[in-house]
Coordinates of C-alpha atoms and ligand atoms in Angstrom, one line a residue:
M28 CA 62.1 -212.9 -183.4
S29 CA 59.7 -210.1 -182.4
D30 CA 56.8 -208.9 -184.6
V31 CA 57.1 -205.8 -186.6
V32 CA 53.7 -204.2 -187.0
V33 CA 53.1 -201.2 -189.2
E34 CA 49.8 -199.3 -188.8
K35 CA 48.9 -196.4 -191.1
F36 CA 46.5 -193.6 -190.3
S37 CA 45.1 -190.7 -192.4
D38 CA 46.7 -188.0 -190.2
A39 CA 48.6 -187.3 -187.0
G40 CA 45.4 -186.9 -185.0
Q41 CA 44.1 -190.4 -185.9
L42 CA 47.6 -191.8 -185.2
V43 CA 47.7 -190.3 -181.7
D44 CA 44.1 -191.4 -180.9
A45 CA 44.9 -195.0 -181.9
A46 CA 48.1 -195.1 -180.0
A47 CA 46.5 -193.6 -176.9
A48 CA 43.6 -196.1 -177.0
R49 CA 46.1 -199.0 -177.4
L50 CA 48.2 -197.7 -174.6
V51 CA 45.2 -197.6 -172.2
T52 CA 44.5 -201.3 -173.1
T53 CA 48.1 -202.3 -172.7
I54 CA 48.5 -200.5 -169.3
V55 CA 45.2 -202.0 -168.0
D56 CA 46.2 -205.5 -169.2
A57 CA 49.6 -205.2 -167.5
Q58 CA 48.0 -204.0 -164.2
R59 CA 45.5 -206.8 -164.2
A60 CA 48.2 -209.4 -165.0
R61 CA 51.0 -208.4 -162.6
G62 CA 49.6 -205.5 -160.6
F63 CA 51.5 -202.6 -162.3
A64 CA 52.6 -201.3 -165.7
S65 CA 56.0 -199.9 -166.7
I66 CA 56.1 -197.3 -169.4
V67 CA 58.9 -195.2 -170.9
L68 CA 57.8 -191.8 -172.0
T69 CA 59.1 -189.7 -174.9
G70 CA 59.2 -186.0 -175.8
G71 CA 58.4 -184.4 -179.1
G72 CA 55.1 -183.2 -180.5
T73 CA 53.6 -186.6 -181.1
G74 CA 54.7 -188.1 -177.7
I75 CA 53.3 -185.1 -175.8
A76 CA 50.0 -185.2 -177.9
L77 CA 49.7 -188.8 -176.9
L78 CA 49.9 -187.9 -173.2
E79 CA 47.3 -185.1 -173.7
K80 CA 45.0 -187.7 -175.3
L81 CA 45.6 -190.1 -172.3
R82 CA 44.5 -187.3 -170.0
D83 CA 41.2 -186.9 -171.9
A84 CA 40.5 -190.7 -172.3
P85 CA 42.3 -192.6 -169.5
G86 CA 39.9 -195.6 -169.5
D87 CA 40.4 -197.9 -166.5
I88 CA 44.1 -197.0 -165.9
D89 CA 45.0 -197.2 -162.2
W90 CA 47.4 -194.3 -161.9
S91 CA 48.8 -195.5 -158.6
Q92 CA 50.1 -198.6 -160.2
I93 CA 52.3 -197.3 -163.0
D94 CA 56.0 -196.8 -163.2
L95 CA 57.0 -194.0 -165.5
Y96 CA 60.5 -193.5 -167.0
W97 CA 61.9 -191.3 -169.7
G98 CA 63.8 -192.4 -172.8
D99 CA 65.8 -189.2 -172.9
E100 CA 65.9 -185.8 -171.4
R101 CA 67.4 -182.4 -172.2
F102 CA 69.9 -181.6 -169.5
L103 CA 68.5 -178.3 -168.5
P104 CA 67.5 -176.6 -165.2
S105 CA 64.5 -178.1 -163.4
G106 CA 61.3 -176.5 -164.5
D107 CA 62.7 -175.5 -167.9
P108 CA 59.8 -175.7 -170.4
E109 CA 62.1 -177.5 -172.9
R110 CA 62.5 -180.5 -170.5
N111 CA 60.6 -183.6 -171.6
E112 CA 59.6 -184.1 -167.9
V113 CA 58.1 -180.6 -167.6
Q114 CA 56.1 -181.1 -170.8
A115 CA 54.8 -184.5 -169.7
R116 CA 53.8 -183.1 -166.3
E117 CA 51.8 -180.3 -168.0
A118 CA 50.2 -182.6 -170.6
L119 CA 49.3 -185.4 -168.1
L120 CA 51.1 -186.1 -164.9
D121 CA 50.0 -183.0 -163.0
H122 CA 46.4 -183.9 -163.7
V123 CA 46.2 -187.6 -162.7
P124 CA 46.9 -189.3 -159.3
V125 CA 50.2 -190.9 -160.2
D126 CA 52.4 -192.0 -157.3
P127 CA 55.3 -189.4 -157.2
D128 CA 57.7 -192.1 -156.1
R129 CA 57.0 -194.0 -159.3
V130 CA 57.6 -191.1 -161.7
H131 CA 61.3 -191.5 -162.5
A132 CA 62.5 -188.3 -164.1
M133 CA 66.1 -187.8 -165.2
A134 CA 68.2 -185.3 -163.3
A135 CA 68.1 -181.6 -164.1
S136 CA 71.2 -179.6 -164.8
D137 CA 70.9 -177.4 -161.7
G138 CA 70.7 -180.2 -159.1
I139 CA 73.4 -182.4 -157.6
Y140 CA 74.7 -183.2 -161.1
D141 CA 75.3 -179.6 -162.0
G142 CA 77.9 -179.6 -164.8
D143 CA 78.0 -183.4 -164.7
P144 CA 75.7 -185.0 -167.3
H145 CA 77.8 -188.2 -167.1
G146 CA 77.1 -188.5 -163.4
A147 CA 73.4 -187.9 -164.1
A148 CA 73.4 -190.7 -166.7
T149 CA 75.1 -193.1 -164.3
A150 CA 72.6 -192.2 -161.6
Y151 CA 69.7 -193.0 -163.9
E152 CA 71.3 -196.3 -164.9
Q153 CA 71.6 -197.1 -161.2
L154 CA 67.9 -196.2 -160.7
L155 CA 66.9 -198.5 -163.5
G156 CA 68.9 -201.3 -161.9
A157 CA 67.3 -200.7 -158.6
Q158 CA 63.9 -201.0 -160.2
A159 CA 64.7 -204.1 -162.2
H160 CA 64.2 -206.9 -159.7
G161 CA 67.5 -208.7 -160.3
N162 CA 68.1 -207.4 -163.9
Q163 CA 69.9 -204.3 -165.0
V164 CA 67.0 -202.7 -166.6
P165 CA 63.2 -203.2 -165.9
T166 CA 61.3 -205.0 -168.5
F167 CA 59.2 -202.1 -169.7
D168 CA 55.7 -202.9 -171.0
V169 CA 56.0 -200.1 -173.7
H170 CA 58.9 -197.8 -174.7
L171 CA 57.3 -194.9 -176.5
L172 CA 59.4 -193.1 -179.2
G173 CA 59.2 -190.3 -181.6
M174 CA 61.6 -190.1 -184.4
G175 CA 63.5 -187.3 -186.2
G176 CA 63.9 -187.0 -190.0
E177 CA 67.4 -188.4 -189.8
G178 CA 66.1 -191.4 -187.8
H179 CA 67.1 -190.3 -184.3
V180 CA 65.2 -191.8 -181.4
N181 CA 65.7 -190.8 -177.8
S182 CA 68.9 -188.7 -178.0
L183 CA 70.6 -191.4 -180.2
F184 CA 71.7 -189.6 -183.4
P185 CA 73.3 -191.2 -186.4
H186 CA 77.0 -191.9 -186.4
T187 CA 77.5 -191.1 -182.7
D188 CA 79.1 -193.0 -179.8
A189 CA 75.7 -193.0 -178.1
V190 CA 74.0 -194.9 -180.9
R191 CA 76.9 -197.4 -181.0
E192 CA 76.9 -198.0 -177.3
E193 CA 76.6 -201.7 -176.5
A194 CA 77.4 -201.9 -172.8
R195 CA 75.9 -199.0 -171.0
F196 CA 72.1 -198.6 -170.6
V197 CA 72.1 -194.8 -170.1
V198 CA 74.7 -192.3 -171.4
A199 CA 75.2 -188.6 -171.6
V200 CA 75.3 -186.9 -175.0
T201 CA 77.3 -183.6 -175.0
D202 CA 77.3 -182.7 -178.7
S203 CA 73.7 -183.3 -179.8
P204 CA 73.3 -182.0 -183.4
K205 CA 69.8 -180.9 -182.3
P206 CA 69.8 -178.3 -179.5
P207 CA 70.2 -178.4 -176.6
P208 CA 73.5 -180.1 -177.0
V209 CA 73.6 -181.8 -173.6
R210 CA 71.2 -184.6 -173.0
I211 CA 70.8 -187.9 -171.2
T212 CA 69.5 -190.9 -173.1
L213 CA 68.7 -194.5 -172.8
T214 CA 70.8 -196.5 -175.3
L215 CA 69.5 -199.1 -177.8
P216 CA 70.3 -202.0 -175.4
A217 CA 68.0 -200.4 -172.9
V218 CA 65.3 -199.7 -175.5
R219 CA 65.4 -203.4 -176.4
R220 CA 64.5 -204.4 -172.9
A221 CA 60.9 -203.2 -173.6
K222 CA 58.4 -205.8 -174.4
E223 CA 57.0 -203.4 -177.0
V224 CA 58.6 -200.5 -178.7
W225 CA 56.1 -198.0 -180.3
L226 CA 57.3 -195.5 -182.8
L227 CA 54.9 -192.6 -183.4
V228 CA 55.8 -190.8 -186.6
S229 CA 54.0 -188.3 -188.8
G230 CA 55.0 -186.2 -191.7
A231 CA 56.7 -186.5 -195.1
A232 CA 60.0 -185.4 -193.6
K233 CA 60.2 -188.7 -191.8
A234 CA 59.3 -190.9 -194.7
E235 CA 62.8 -191.8 -195.8
A236 CA 63.8 -192.7 -192.2
V237 CA 60.7 -194.8 -191.8
A238 CA 61.4 -196.8 -194.9
E239 CA 65.1 -197.3 -194.0
A240 CA 64.3 -198.4 -190.4
V241 CA 61.4 -200.7 -191.4
G242 CA 63.6 -202.1 -194.2
G243 CA 66.3 -203.1 -191.8
A244 CA 69.0 -200.5 -192.3
S245 CA 71.9 -200.3 -189.9
S246 CA 71.2 -198.5 -186.6
E247 CA 74.4 -196.5 -187.0
D248 CA 73.0 -194.9 -190.1
W249 CA 69.3 -194.8 -189.0
P250 CA 69.1 -195.2 -185.2
S251 CA 65.4 -196.1 -185.2
A252 CA 66.3 -199.3 -187.1
G253 CA 67.8 -200.5 -183.8
A254 CA 64.8 -199.7 -181.7
T255 CA 63.0 -203.1 -181.4
G256 CA 60.9 -204.6 -178.7
L257 CA 61.3 -208.1 -177.2
V258 CA 57.8 -209.0 -178.3
A259 CA 56.7 -206.4 -180.8
T260 CA 57.8 -203.2 -182.5
R261 CA 54.8 -201.1 -183.6
W262 CA 55.0 -198.3 -186.0
F263 CA 52.1 -195.8 -185.8
L264 CA 52.4 -193.8 -189.1
D265 CA 50.4 -191.2 -190.9
T266 CA 50.0 -191.4 -194.6
D267 CA 52.9 -189.0 -195.3
A268 CA 55.3 -190.8 -193.0
A269 CA 54.4 -194.1 -194.6
S270 CA 54.7 -192.8 -198.2
Q271 CA 58.1 -194.4 -199.0
L272 CA 57.3 -197.9 -197.6
Ligands
6PG306 O1 64.6 -184.3 -177.8 C1 64.2 -183.7 -178.8 O2 64.9 -182.8 -179.4 C2 62.9 -184.1 -179.4 O3 62.1 -184.6 -178.4 C3 63.0 -185.2 -180.5 O4 63.8 -186.2 -180.1 C4 61.6 -185.6 -180.9 O5 61.1 -186.6 -180.0 C5 61.6 -186.2 -182.3 O6 62.3 -185.3 -183.2 C6 60.2 -186.4 -182.8 O7 59.5 -185.3 -182.7 P1 58.0 -185.1 -183.2 O8 57.2 -186.1 -182.5 O9 57.6 -183.7 -182.8 O10 58.0 -185.3 -184.7

């Protein structure tokens, strides 16, 4: 049984600062222990603010020894500012010496998977398998997540095939209730391959979903309830997001 850790902060800025500091330590520890770290990035305001903070305060991170993946992506043309990858590059990756071969972005809609998000999802699943040293998915050190007010994480929305998926590790979503409609997402079985899952959540609009997920609701109703790490699940909450706990 993995640990569930709930940490509360006075506001979103404090939450992001604490998560960034902890991420530096986690990455450095992983690099010292086995030579590299493996992190799944997320989009959204909080996830991108975390990357900006990491750019300002990177500690002893060895940028050449880190594998970066994405938990989900909006299936849009390359360079589109709404792509999580583009936002992550602007916030952090363009400014630090990461190894481009270790930055594993999901396909854009104007490349070889033009019109074929399912093909793009399959390709990303194969990429994960190729990086997994005999497993189907790498054992990520940390899978970062934001959360929507209805409990969505990655592009896993309530009462959808994607959140119910048990076999596939990456799927396409073609009818996302939040625009844009077409996305690629890791599934809950892939999220659960992370040693630690971190959920960064701020604001009163998320309070009900936080309470439901931490309280053990069904992931079909509240997807974040199913986002658990092998070793630990850490909730970084501001006071408002924690107000219904
Ligand atoms: O793909 C998306 O449409 C968003 O990225 C979304 O999934 C976001 O991550 C969460 O809604 C949390 O967003 P905030 O961190 O901004 O609250």
